[in-house]
Every structure is written in C-alpha cells, then in structure tokens.
Amino acid sequence: MTFKSSVLYAARIFFSRPGAERSNGKRSLIGAMACIGISLVPLVAVLVISQGMIDGITGRMIGLSSQDLQVRVSSYSEEIESLENMEAFSERLADVNGVLEVIPEMQGMALAAGNGIRTGATVRAMHKNIFSDVKSFSSLFKVVEGTVSLEGERDAVLCEKIAQSLGVHAGDKVSLISINKIGETMVPKMREFNVEGIVSSGYQELDALWVFIPLETGYDFLSIKSSQFIFGLVTEDPFAPSLMSIKAGVSRNIRGMDSYPAVEQSRVYTWNELNAAEYENFASTKILLLLIMLLIVLVASVNISSALVMVVMERRREIAILKSMGASEEGIKMSFILVGFAAGAGGTLIGIPLGLLAAVNINPLINIMEKMVNICAKFVYLIGRGELESFSSVKLLDPAYYLQDIPVSVPFGHLLLITAGTLVLSLVVSIIPAAKAGREKPLDTLRKM
C-alpha cells in the first residue's frame, strides 16, 4: 500500500461522499477538531495579551523610570555639587560609545498637600523640556489635563493618581514640603507650586507618586545630601546584547579609565538589574498561564484519540477488505494517523485566527464585559440596598495593577511553536488507535460479517 493510497483512504474517512450518511465516528472527529480549536482560542489570546501587557509595562519602566542604563552618583560627589557640574558630567557620559542621550535627574521625597489632603510624593527634578525632548516621555505619557510645561520656576506636573488623591486639577496650587539638614538639625522647607498639567503613563503602580519640577528648582528646594542623583542613559535597543558592552564602557568612564577623573561612590546599572523582581514576576506569571492553557489543549487532543477509536470500530469491515486485497499494516496505520493529523490541523486553522481576533479586540471586549458586569452589579446592589448613590463601578482591569489599555503584541515565533506543537500532539495521540487499526485481522472480521 503506497503513501498515496494511504492519503486517499484518509481523505475518504475524513470527507464523506455527497449524500452519504454521517457516521458517529465522523461526528466525533468533527467534535475533536472543534475542541482543539476552542482550546487554542484562550491559549493564543493569553499569549498575545500577556506579551502585550509585559511589553507595555516593561517599556514604561525602562522609558519613564530606569532608562536603558542608569548611573547613580553619591550626593557627596563633586559632580553634582551644582547644576553646572551635573550638566558637565552628563556631557561626559554622552561621549561613551553607544550612549545616544543622557537624562539627568535629582530625585527626592516630599510631603504633598492640597485641598487639606496630604500624601507622600516622589519629587523628580528634571530638565524643563523633558516631556517634549525625550521620546519616551512624549510618547508614553498621556496628558490628562493642562499642559506639560515646566518653564516656570514654580511649575509642577503631577501624575494622575497623586492628583486624584490630593483633589487638585490643572491650574490649582499644591504645596511640597521637603526636609533639609542644617548641621545636626532637620528643618522642613515648604514651597507652593502651580499645577501646570496632569499626566498618566497608564500604569499607576509605576507613576502613582510622581511630581515633576524643574531641575533648577530641585537644587534650590530639595536637600542635596538626602536626594538621589540619577543619570539615565538611552541606547539604541535596551534588549540588544551590546547593552552589556555599553555598560562596560560607562563603567570604565566613571572609574577614570578614559582620561577622565574617577567618580567616587558611583555605579552603573542596566534596566533589568533595577527591575529584576518585577520582570521575573511578569515572566513567571506568563509561563504559569501558558502551562494552564497548554493542559487544556492536551486534554482536548485526547478527543482525537477517542474519535479515531470509534472510527476504527466503524471501519473494521473496510479495513478487512483492504487488507485482504493486499493493503499493508503500515499503510492502514498511516491512513488513520493522517486522519488524526487532519483533525488537529483543522482545529488549529479554527483556533489560532479566532484567538488572534479576540486578542486584537481585547480592549473593546473588556469594555463591553465591564459594562455588562456593572449593569448586573447595579441591579443586585439596587435590590439589596435600595439605592445606587454609594455604588462604585467594577473594574475588570484595575489601573493600579494593570495597564489601562492593553497594547497588542503578536509573538509570531511563539504562534508558530504552538501550531507545530498542536500538530505534533495530534500525531502522537493518533498512534495508538492507528496501530490498533493496522493490527486488525481480516479473517476474524470477515467471519463475523
């Protein structure tokens, strides 16, 4: 029995002749194919959504907080004694091969007060044009209210969460209270700022406490000795292998090995060193979700084996006739393996496009589900409480822990791996019923006819 004959017999099993009555085995095969397709939909959707979520959060952590590389300088170093020294050190770092841009920052803690409400704040003193000149800031920050101007000495830009906590809006005043050390005495220092604008990165866990002020004002308002001095370095690609060589070049520079004086108590970090815990947490969560989805696919693939067992039982007469006419055991096996493979391939062709369709439209789907959940929740709340004034809307994706809008990132390599894995799994589960079909004894079957 040739391979072509095996393919033709497999096609006869899988595709019924026009007008032929559909058998229970054929129905089982279609059901198994549907199960494979249905199980792949959540797998593909979870893969695409989790990848987009991780890419979105990681991109914000790198572009808005740590940058690709980060140099931290001690507050006792002469490189940060004045704004001029800080600018000169930035130019020095910019000379390192591979560094495209240097973002100097003075960061300190303060107490923010507005409308009688107080909360802790992370004050980030940066260049006045940071929101327009730095690509990551202009693209990843969304202006919620006002403008992102830091032109004035008393101008401030607040992130959305802290603005909501203080109950302030663009055009309002906010007071910042820092602690300055004079000798052995801790002296509070208060300054009132104009809220020029309110921004959001879409990820509140990152920017919940950020308040931006001009770098010049930071030197005057924040305590130099208790502040952090950070130089963010932008490279071509934070995920490129060359990042480590650029880090080595920066390290040589600050250690005084490139004709520059050494900078005491300074160190350079990569973005993944600074965000190792968060990044590992995202990666492990994604792997756990994918393992659960893969188990669903594995269970669904068992249906192919069950369907083939039923098909073999129904086709025992045909198998006996074929073997009595000279069909080989291996040829019969190959036919049923091809049937199982075709069922897996059909399920893959159904499941992966549907999964991609769901993932690409995940934001509208979440909005629709959120509205439906809130309608039901309001109805239940109204029956239980008799009023809706104290009802708070349900958020399926809390912006305090997730991105407000999930970016779609399609990992085509992973999709190819899922496709290949599903097809191989379909072949594997088809082996046992196919072997049983190949071992059918024609004489025993024909005697019972």
GROMACS .gro file of C-alpha atoms in nm:
model
  449
    1MET     CA    1   0.000   0.000   0.000
    2THR     CA    2   0.165   0.323  -0.117
    3PHE     CA    3   0.168   0.655   0.068
    4LYS     CA    4  -0.066   0.798  -0.196
    5SER     CA    5  -0.314   0.516  -0.126
    6SER     CA    6  -0.295   0.592   0.247
    7VAL     CA    7  -0.367   0.959   0.177
    8LEU     CA    8  -0.665   0.871  -0.045
    9TYR     CA    9  -0.812   0.640   0.218
   10ALA     CA   10  -0.758   0.904   0.489
   11ALA     CA   11  -0.942   1.157   0.270
   12ARG     CA   12  -1.228   0.907   0.225
   13ILE     CA   13  -1.254   0.868   0.603
   14PHE     CA   14  -1.237   1.240   0.675
   15PHE     CA   15  -1.450   1.368   0.389
   16SER     CA   16  -1.779   1.187   0.342
   17ARG     CA   17  -1.917   1.127  -0.004
   18PRO     CA   18  -2.208   1.351  -0.108
   19GLY     CA   19  -2.533   1.204   0.018
   20ALA     CA   20  -2.362   0.955   0.246
   21GLU     CA   21  -2.498   0.922   0.596
   22ARG     CA   22  -2.269   1.082   0.852
   23SER     CA   23  -2.140   0.824   1.097
   24ASN     CA   24  -2.085   0.862   1.471
   25GLY     CA   25  -1.711   0.839   1.411
   26LYS     CA   26  -1.721   1.131   1.169
   27ARG     CA   27  -1.921   1.335   1.420
   28SER     CA   28  -1.663   1.252   1.685
   29LEU     CA   29  -1.381   1.369   1.457
   30ILE     CA   30  -1.558   1.699   1.392
   31GLY     CA   31  -1.617   1.736   1.766
   32ALA     CA   32  -1.250   1.666   1.838
   33MET     CA   33  -1.146   1.924   1.579
   34ALA     CA   34  -1.383   2.179   1.738
   35CYS     CA   35  -1.240   2.102   2.083
   36ILE     CA   36  -0.887   2.164   1.958
   37GLY     CA   37  -0.998   2.495   1.803
   38ILE     CA   38  -1.184   2.607   2.116
   39SER     CA   39  -0.889   2.519   2.341
   40LEU     CA   40  -0.647   2.717   2.120
   41VAL     CA   41  -0.855   3.037   2.139
   42PRO     CA   42  -0.775   3.115   2.505
   43LEU     CA   43  -0.417   2.990   2.462
   44VAL     CA   44  -0.347   3.232   2.175
   45ALA     CA   45  -0.539   3.514   2.342
   46VAL     CA   46  -0.348   3.471   2.670
   47LEU     CA   47  -0.017   3.456   2.484
   48VAL     CA   48  -0.080   3.775   2.284
   49ILE     CA   49  -0.237   3.969   2.573
   50SER     CA   50   0.026   3.870   2.830
   51GLN     CA   51   0.305   3.952   2.584
   52GLY     CA   52   0.149   4.291   2.510
   53MET     CA   53   0.097   4.360   2.881
   54ILE     CA   54   0.456   4.265   2.967
   55ASP     CA   55   0.598   4.467   2.676
   56GLY     CA   56   0.384   4.767   2.771
   57ILE     CA   57   0.476   4.764   3.140
   58THR     CA   58   0.843   4.690   3.072
   59GLY     CA   59   0.859   4.968   2.814
   60ARG     CA   60   0.719   5.214   3.067
   61MET     CA   61   0.958   5.101   3.340
   62ILE     CA   62   1.252   5.148   3.105
   63GLY     CA   63   1.143   5.464   2.924
   64LEU     CA   64   0.999   5.656   3.219
   65SER     CA   65   1.196   5.533   3.520
   66SER     CA   66   1.521   5.342   3.483
   67GLN     CA   67   1.616   5.409   3.117
   68ASP     CA   68   1.834   5.152   2.938
   69LEU     CA   69   2.128   5.220   3.169
   70GLN     CA   70   2.138   5.423   3.486
   71VAL     CA   71   2.433   5.586   3.660
   72ARG     CA   72   2.382   5.670   4.026
   73VAL     CA   73   2.619   5.920   4.183
   74SER     CA   74   2.664   5.979   4.555
   75SER     CA   75   2.524   6.307   4.687
   76TYR     CA   76   2.871   6.376   4.829
   77SER     CA   77   3.037   6.371   4.486
   78GLU     CA   78   3.163   6.696   4.336
   79GLU     CA   79   3.000   6.600   4.003
   80ILE     CA   80   2.661   6.701   4.146
   81GLU     CA   81   2.760   6.990   4.375
   82SER     CA   82   2.595   7.231   4.133
   83LEU     CA   83   2.372   7.226   3.828
   84GLU     CA   84   2.670   7.321   3.610
   85ASN     CA   85   2.871   7.024   3.739
   86MET     CA   86   2.575   6.796   3.673
   87GLU     CA   87   2.548   6.923   3.314
   88ALA     CA   88   2.921   6.872   3.261
   89PHE     CA   89   2.900   6.514   3.389
   90SER     CA   90   2.606   6.449   3.155
   91GLU     CA   91   2.817   6.560   2.858
   92ARG     CA   92   3.096   6.333   2.978
   93LEU     CA   93   2.864   6.031   2.983
   94ALA     CA   94   2.727   6.122   2.640
   95ASP     CA   95   3.076   6.071   2.494
   96VAL     CA   96   3.065   5.698   2.572
   97ASN     CA   97   3.026   5.491   2.258
   98GLY     CA   98   2.667   5.363   2.225
   99VAL     CA   99   2.505   5.625   2.451
  100LEU     CA  100   2.255   5.828   2.248
  101GLU     CA  101   2.115   6.052   2.519
  102VAL     CA  102   2.172   6.135   2.887
  103ILE     CA  103   1.881   6.235   3.114
  104PRO     CA  104   1.999   6.392   3.442
  105GLU     CA  105   1.761   6.377   3.736
  106MET     CA  106   1.754   6.480   4.101
  107GLN     CA  107   1.506   6.271   4.295
  108GLY     CA  108   1.382   6.321   4.650
  109MET     CA  109   1.093   6.252   4.883
  110ALA     CA  110   0.847   6.519   4.999
  111LEU     CA  111   0.506   6.561   5.154
  112ALA     CA  112   0.248   6.693   4.905
  113ALA     CA  113  -0.051   6.892   5.032
  114GLY     CA  114  -0.358   7.022   4.853
  115ASN     CA  115  -0.721   7.091   4.949
  116GLY     CA  116  -0.645   6.991   5.308
  117ILE     CA  117  -0.518   6.647   5.200
  118ARG     CA  118  -0.160   6.526   5.245
  119THR     CA  119   0.025   6.237   5.088
  120GLY     CA  120   0.381   6.128   5.025
  121ALA     CA  121   0.535   6.219   4.690
  122THR     CA  122   0.840   6.126   4.485
  123VAL     CA  123   0.971   6.456   4.351
  124ARG     CA  124   1.156   6.423   4.021
  125ALA     CA  125   1.354   6.735   3.930
  126MET     CA  126   1.432   6.717   3.558
  127HIS     CA  127   1.500   6.942   3.259
  128LYS     CA  128   1.212   7.175   3.177
  129ASN     CA  129   1.174   7.026   2.825
  130ILE     CA  130   1.176   6.664   2.940
  131PHE     CA  131   0.820   6.597   2.813
  132SER     CA  132   0.893   6.725   2.463
  133ASP     CA  133   1.261   6.646   2.405
  134VAL     CA  134   1.275   6.289   2.537
  135LYS     CA  135   1.092   6.049   2.306
  136SER     CA  136   0.983   5.803   2.575
  137PHE     CA  137   0.826   6.080   2.786
  138SER     CA  138   0.640   6.234   2.493
  139SER     CA  139   0.508   5.901   2.365
  140LEU     CA  140   0.433   5.712   2.688
  141PHE     CA  141   0.281   5.993   2.893
  142LYS     CA  142  -0.077   6.092   2.816
  143VAL     CA  143  -0.176   6.448   2.906
  144VAL     CA  144  -0.493   6.423   3.115
  145GLU     CA  145  -0.530   6.794   3.200
  146GLY     CA  146  -0.347   7.117   3.120
  147THR     CA  147  -0.001   7.117   2.961
  148VAL     CA  148   0.334   6.957   3.040
  149SER     CA  149   0.521   7.285   3.073
  150LEU     CA  150   0.798   7.324   3.332
  151GLU     CA  151   0.909   7.665   3.208
  152GLY     CA  152   0.832   7.849   3.532
  153GLU     CA  153   1.038   7.812   3.848
  154ARG     CA  154   0.726   7.714   4.044
  155ASP     CA  155   0.569   7.495   3.775
  156ALA     CA  156   0.487   7.132   3.851
  157VAL     CA  157   0.340   6.839   3.658
  158LEU     CA  158   0.160   6.574   3.862
  159CYS     CA  159   0.073   6.219   3.769
  160GLU     CA  160  -0.296   6.133   3.767
  161LYS     CA  161  -0.310   5.914   4.079
  162ILE     CA  162  -0.148   6.163   4.316
  163ALA     CA  163  -0.356   6.446   4.166
  164GLN     CA  164  -0.671   6.246   4.241
  165SER     CA  165  -0.550   6.174   4.594
  166LEU     CA  166  -0.496   6.546   4.657
  167GLY     CA  167  -0.811   6.651   4.472
  168VAL     CA  168  -0.624   6.901   4.255
  169HIS     CA  169  -0.657   6.989   3.887
  170ALA     CA  170  -0.457   7.181   3.631
  171GLY     CA  171  -0.438   7.544   3.742
  172ASP     CA  172  -0.458   7.465   4.114
  173LYS     CA  173  -0.185   7.509   4.374
  174VAL     CA  174  -0.004   7.229   4.553
  175SER     CA  175   0.244   7.258   4.839
  176LEU     CA  176   0.552   7.041   4.868
  177ILE     CA  177   0.734   7.002   5.199
  178SER     CA  178   1.087   6.862   5.198
  179ILE     CA  179   1.333   6.806   5.481
  180ASN     CA  180   1.668   6.986   5.473
  181LYS     CA  181   1.953   6.903   5.707
  182ILE     CA  182   2.134   7.203   5.854
  183GLY     CA  183   2.414   7.078   6.076
  184GLU     CA  184   2.253   6.824   6.302
  185THR     CA  185   1.909   6.983   6.274
  186MET     CA  186   1.634   6.867   6.035
  187VAL     CA  187   1.447   7.170   5.901
  188PRO     CA  188   1.128   7.141   5.694
  189LYS     CA  189   1.111   7.351   5.378
  190MET     CA  190   0.780   7.428   5.208
  191ARG     CA  191   0.719   7.567   4.863
  192GLU     CA  192   0.398   7.622   4.670
  193PHE     CA  193   0.383   7.510   4.308
  194ASN     CA  194   0.142   7.574   4.021
  195VAL     CA  195  -0.008   7.255   3.878
  196GLU     CA  196   0.052   7.312   3.508
  197GLY     CA  197  -0.067   6.971   3.399
  198ILE     CA  198  -0.165   6.619   3.495
  199VAL     CA  199  -0.028   6.320   3.307
  200SER     CA  200  -0.065   5.942   3.314
  201SER     CA  201   0.154   5.661   3.188
  202GLY     CA  202  -0.143   5.421   3.202
  203TYR     CA  203   0.023   5.218   3.479
  204GLN     CA  204  -0.047   5.363   3.823
  205GLU     CA  205   0.180   5.125   4.014
  206LEU     CA  206   0.473   5.296   3.842
  207ASP     CA  207   0.373   5.665   3.849
  208ALA     CA  208   0.133   5.689   4.146
  209LEU     CA  209   0.353   5.928   4.347
  210TRP     CA  210   0.544   6.120   4.080
  211VAL     CA  211   0.564   6.500   4.088
  212PHE     CA  212   0.784   6.669   3.825
  213ILE     CA  213   0.952   7.004   3.888
  214PRO     CA  214   1.232   7.191   3.703
  215LEU     CA  215   1.587   7.071   3.775
  216GLU     CA  216   1.695   7.422   3.874
  217THR     CA  217   1.418   7.435   4.134
  218GLY     CA  218   1.518   7.094   4.264
  219TYR     CA  219   1.865   7.222   4.356
  220ASP     CA  220   1.707   7.507   4.549
  221PHE     CA  221   1.421   7.313   4.710
  222LEU     CA  222   1.540   6.958   4.776
  223SER     CA  223   1.817   6.862   5.015
  224ILE     CA  224   2.126   6.770   4.814
  225LYS     CA  225   2.259   6.532   5.078
  226SER     CA  226   1.935   6.334   5.107
  227SER     CA  227   1.848   6.322   4.736
  228GLN     CA  228   1.935   6.069   4.468
  229PHE     CA  229   2.128   6.186   4.162
  230ILE     CA  230   2.046   5.972   3.863
  231PHE     CA  231   2.172   5.986   3.505
  232GLY     CA  232   1.953   5.785   3.267
  233LEU     CA  233   2.132   5.665   2.954
  234VAL     CA  234   1.940   5.593   2.635
  235THR     CA  235   2.084   5.341   2.387
  236GLU     CA  236   1.972   5.204   2.051
  237ASP     CA  237   1.800   4.897   2.199
  238PRO     CA  238   1.771   4.804   2.568
  239PHE     CA  239   1.729   4.435   2.474
  240ALA     CA  240   2.035   4.417   2.247
  241PRO     CA  241   2.338   4.209   2.354
  242SER     CA  242   2.551   4.523   2.302
  243LEU     CA  243   2.395   4.678   2.615
  244MET     CA  244   2.649   4.499   2.834
  245SER     CA  245   2.943   4.632   2.632
  246ILE     CA  246   2.799   4.985   2.659
  247LYS     CA  247   2.764   4.932   3.034
  248ALA     CA  248   3.131   4.828   3.047
  249GLY     CA  249   3.226   5.147   2.859
  250VAL     CA  250   3.028   5.362   3.102
  251SER     CA  251   3.185   5.178   3.396
  252ARG     CA  252   3.536   5.249   3.260
  253ASN     CA  253   3.442   5.614   3.217
  254ILE     CA  254   3.324   5.671   3.576
  255ARG     CA  255   3.621   5.476   3.715
  256GLY     CA  256   3.861   5.717   3.545
  257MET     CA  257   3.996   5.480   3.281
  258ASP     CA  258   3.914   5.701   2.977
  259SER     CA  259   4.123   6.012   3.053
  260TYR     CA  260   3.853   6.137   3.294
  261PRO     CA  261   3.890   6.162   3.673
  262ALA     CA  262   3.727   5.882   3.871
  263VAL     CA  263   3.386   5.947   4.023
  264GLU     CA  264   3.377   5.820   4.378
  265GLN     CA  265   3.079   5.617   4.506
  266SER     CA  266   2.912   5.587   4.166
  267ARG     CA  267   2.779   5.282   3.988
  268VAL     CA  268   2.610   5.191   3.660
  269TYR     CA  269   2.312   4.956   3.635
  270THR     CA  270   2.121   4.801   3.347
  271TRP     CA  271   1.742   4.831   3.337
  272ASN     CA  272   1.688   4.461   3.415
  273GLU     CA  273   1.912   4.483   3.722
  274LEU     CA  274   1.698   4.766   3.857
  275ASN     CA  275   1.369   4.594   3.767
  276ALA     CA  276   1.469   4.231   3.813
  277ALA     CA  277   1.193   4.141   4.061
  278GLU     CA  278   0.911   4.289   3.850
  279TYR     CA  279   1.040   4.143   3.524
  280GLU     CA  280   1.083   3.793   3.670
  281ASN     CA  281   0.736   3.815   3.822
  282PHE     CA  282   0.580   3.904   3.486
  283ALA     CA  283   0.768   3.625   3.307
  284SER     CA  284   0.677   3.358   3.565
  285THR     CA  285   0.310   3.463   3.563
  286LYS     CA  286   0.303   3.439   3.183
  287ILE     CA  287   0.461   3.091   3.189
  288LEU     CA  288   0.211   2.972   3.451
  289LEU     CA  289  -0.084   3.095   3.246
  290LEU     CA  290   0.050   2.931   2.930
  291LEU     CA  291   0.104   2.599   3.111
  292ILE     CA  292  -0.259   2.601   3.224
  293MET     CA  293  -0.374   2.674   2.869
  294LEU     CA  294  -0.146   2.401   2.730
  295LEU     CA  295  -0.305   2.149   2.965
  296ILE     CA  296  -0.643   2.242   2.819
  297VAL     CA  297  -0.508   2.176   2.468
  298LEU     CA  298  -0.362   1.844   2.586
  299VAL     CA  299  -0.698   1.734   2.724
  300ALA     CA  300  -0.872   1.845   2.404
  301SER     CA  301  -0.627   1.646   2.192
  302VAL     CA  302  -0.728   1.325   2.372
  303ASN     CA  303  -1.063   1.363   2.196
  304ILE     CA  304  -0.883   1.292   1.868
  305SER     CA  305  -0.769   0.956   2.001
  306SER     CA  306  -1.121   0.873   2.124
  307ALA     CA  307  -1.272   0.975   1.790
  308LEU     CA  308  -1.024   0.759   1.598
  309VAL     CA  309  -1.106   0.457   1.815
  310MET     CA  310  -1.470   0.500   1.718
  311VAL     CA  311  -1.380   0.544   1.350
  312VAL     CA  312  -1.168   0.227   1.357
  313MET     CA  313  -1.456   0.028   1.507
  314GLU     CA  314  -1.692   0.155   1.236
  315ARG     CA  315  -1.441   0.087   0.956
  316ARG     CA  316  -1.339  -0.266   1.057
  317ARG     CA  317  -1.513  -0.412   0.753
  318GLU     CA  318  -1.337  -0.172   0.514
  319ILE     CA  319  -1.003  -0.240   0.682
  320ALA     CA  320  -1.056  -0.616   0.648
  321ILE     CA  321  -1.140  -0.587   0.278
  322LEU     CA  322  -0.839  -0.361   0.214
  323LYS     CA  323  -0.601  -0.596   0.395
  324SER     CA  324  -0.742  -0.897   0.212
  325MET     CA  325  -0.670  -0.714  -0.114
  326GLY     CA  326  -0.307  -0.658  -0.013
  327ALA     CA  327  -0.309  -0.340   0.190
  328SER     CA  328  -0.020  -0.336   0.436
  329GLU     CA  329  -0.045  -0.285   0.811
  330GLU     CA  330   0.180   0.024   0.787
  331GLY     CA  331  -0.038   0.172   0.514
  332ILE     CA  332  -0.353   0.136   0.726
  333LYS     CA  333  -0.171   0.290   1.025
  334MET     CA  334  -0.058   0.583   0.811
  335SER     CA  335  -0.415   0.648   0.692
  336PHE     CA  336  -0.551   0.684   1.046
  337ILE     CA  337  -0.252   0.888   1.161
  338LEU     CA  338  -0.321   1.126   0.873
  339VAL     CA  339  -0.687   1.148   0.979
  340GLY     CA  340  -0.582   1.247   1.332
  341PHE     CA  341  -0.332   1.496   1.191
  342ALA     CA  342  -0.602   1.647   0.969
  343ALA     CA  343  -0.834   1.688   1.271
  344GLY     CA  344  -0.556   1.867   1.461
  345ALA     CA  345  -0.474   2.085   1.160
  346GLY     CA  346  -0.840   2.178   1.118
  347GLY     CA  347  -0.867   2.272   1.484
  348THR     CA  348  -0.550   2.482   1.452
  349LEU     CA  349  -0.689   2.666   1.149
  350ILE     CA  350  -1.002   2.744   1.351
  351GLY     CA  351  -0.846   2.826   1.688
  352ILE     CA  352  -0.546   3.045   1.604
  353PRO     CA  353  -0.733   3.302   1.386
  354LEU     CA  354  -1.016   3.322   1.642
  355GLY     CA  355  -0.764   3.362   1.924
  356LEU     CA  356  -0.585   3.640   1.734
  357LEU     CA  357  -0.919   3.809   1.661
  358ALA     CA  358  -1.008   3.804   2.031
  359ALA     CA  359  -0.665   3.933   2.134
  360VAL     CA  360  -0.658   4.217   1.881
  361ASN     CA  361  -1.000   4.336   2.001
  362ILE     CA  362  -0.934   4.274   2.372
  363ASN     CA  363  -0.980   4.638   2.479
  364PRO     CA  364  -1.330   4.676   2.324
  365LEU     CA  365  -1.423   4.329   2.455
  366ILE     CA  366  -1.316   4.422   2.809
  367ASN     CA  367  -1.516   4.746   2.787
  368ILE     CA  368  -1.827   4.555   2.677
  369MET     CA  369  -1.784   4.292   2.952
  370GLU     CA  370  -1.721   4.567   3.208
  371LYS     CA  371  -2.045   4.742   3.112
  372MET     CA  372  -2.240   4.417   3.134
  373VAL     CA  373  -2.088   4.331   3.473
  374ASN     CA  374  -2.168   4.680   3.605
  375ILE     CA  375  -2.528   4.659   3.483
  376CYS     CA  376  -2.573   4.329   3.667
  377ALA     CA  377  -2.389   4.461   3.975
  378LYS     CA  378  -2.609   4.774   3.984
  379PHE     CA  379  -2.923   4.560   3.962
  380VAL     CA  380  -2.808   4.336   4.251
  381TYR     CA  381  -2.693   4.641   4.454
  382LEU     CA  382  -3.026   4.816   4.396
  383ILE     CA  383  -3.222   4.512   4.514
  384GLY     CA  384  -3.002   4.472   4.822
  385ARG     CA  385  -2.958   4.837   4.924
  386GLY     CA  386  -3.245   5.014   4.755
  387GLU     CA  387  -3.019   5.297   4.628
  388LEU     CA  388  -2.724   5.350   4.391
  389GLU     CA  389  -2.561   5.662   4.535
  390SER     CA  390  -2.289   5.464   4.717
  391PHE     CA  391  -2.235   5.217   4.430
  392SER     CA  392  -1.880   5.210   4.291
  393SER     CA  393  -1.818   5.077   3.943
  394VAL     CA  394  -1.644   4.744   3.896
  395LYS     CA  395  -1.311   4.750   3.710
  396LEU     CA  396  -1.212   4.426   3.541
  397LEU     CA  397  -0.857   4.555   3.498
  398ASP     CA  398  -0.768   4.780   3.791
  399PRO     CA  399  -0.532   5.053   3.657
  400ALA     CA  400  -0.347   5.036   3.989
  401TYR     CA  401  -0.210   4.696   3.887
  402TYR     CA  402  -0.260   4.671   3.509
  403LEU     CA  403  -0.230   4.893   3.206
  404GLN     CA  404  -0.543   5.096   3.135
  405ASP     CA  405  -0.522   4.996   2.768
  406ILE     CA  406  -0.360   4.666   2.677
  407PRO     CA  407  -0.115   4.701   2.386
  408VAL     CA  408  -0.136   4.419   2.133
  409SER     CA  409   0.193   4.246   2.061
  410VAL     CA  410   0.173   3.937   1.840
  411PRO     CA  411   0.469   3.699   1.900
  412PHE     CA  412   0.471   3.521   1.565
  413GLY     CA  413   0.754   3.289   1.670
  414HIS     CA  414   0.553   3.163   1.967
  415LEU     CA  415   0.246   3.118   1.745
  416LEU     CA  416   0.447   2.902   1.505
  417LEU     CA  417   0.567   2.698   1.802
  418ILE     CA  418   0.208   2.649   1.925
  419THR     CA  419   0.097   2.547   1.576
  420ALA     CA  420   0.379   2.295   1.540
  421GLY     CA  421   0.322   2.162   1.893
  422THR     CA  422  -0.051   2.112   1.832
  423LEU     CA  423   0.013   1.926   1.508
  424VAL     CA  424   0.278   1.704   1.667
  425LEU     CA  425   0.042   1.635   1.958
  426SER     CA  426  -0.229   1.535   1.711
  427LEU     CA  427   0.010   1.287   1.552
  428VAL     CA  428   0.115   1.142   1.887
  429VAL     CA  429  -0.239   1.080   2.015
  430SER     CA  430  -0.329   0.918   1.683
  431ILE     CA  431  -0.060   0.649   1.705
  432ILE     CA  432  -0.239   0.406   1.941
  433PRO     CA  433  -0.576   0.388   1.759
  434ALA     CA  434  -0.391   0.382   1.424
  435ALA     CA  435  -0.179   0.089   1.544
  436LYS     CA  436  -0.496  -0.091   1.651
  437ALA     CA  437  -0.641  -0.037   1.303
  438GLY     CA  438  -0.325  -0.174   1.143
  439ARG     CA  439  -0.338  -0.490   1.360
  440GLU     CA  440  -0.695  -0.577   1.257
  441LYS     CA  441  -0.713  -0.936   1.133
  442PRO     CA  442  -0.921  -0.956   0.814
  443LEU     CA  443  -1.021  -1.322   0.857
  444ASP     CA  444  -1.170  -1.268   1.203
  445THR     CA  445  -1.360  -0.964   1.081
  446LEU     CA  446  -1.490  -1.126   0.761
  447ARG     CA  447  -1.614  -1.436   0.952
  448LYS     CA  448  -1.838  -1.208   1.161
  449MET     CA  449  -1.985  -1.033   0.859
   0.00000   0.00000   0.00000
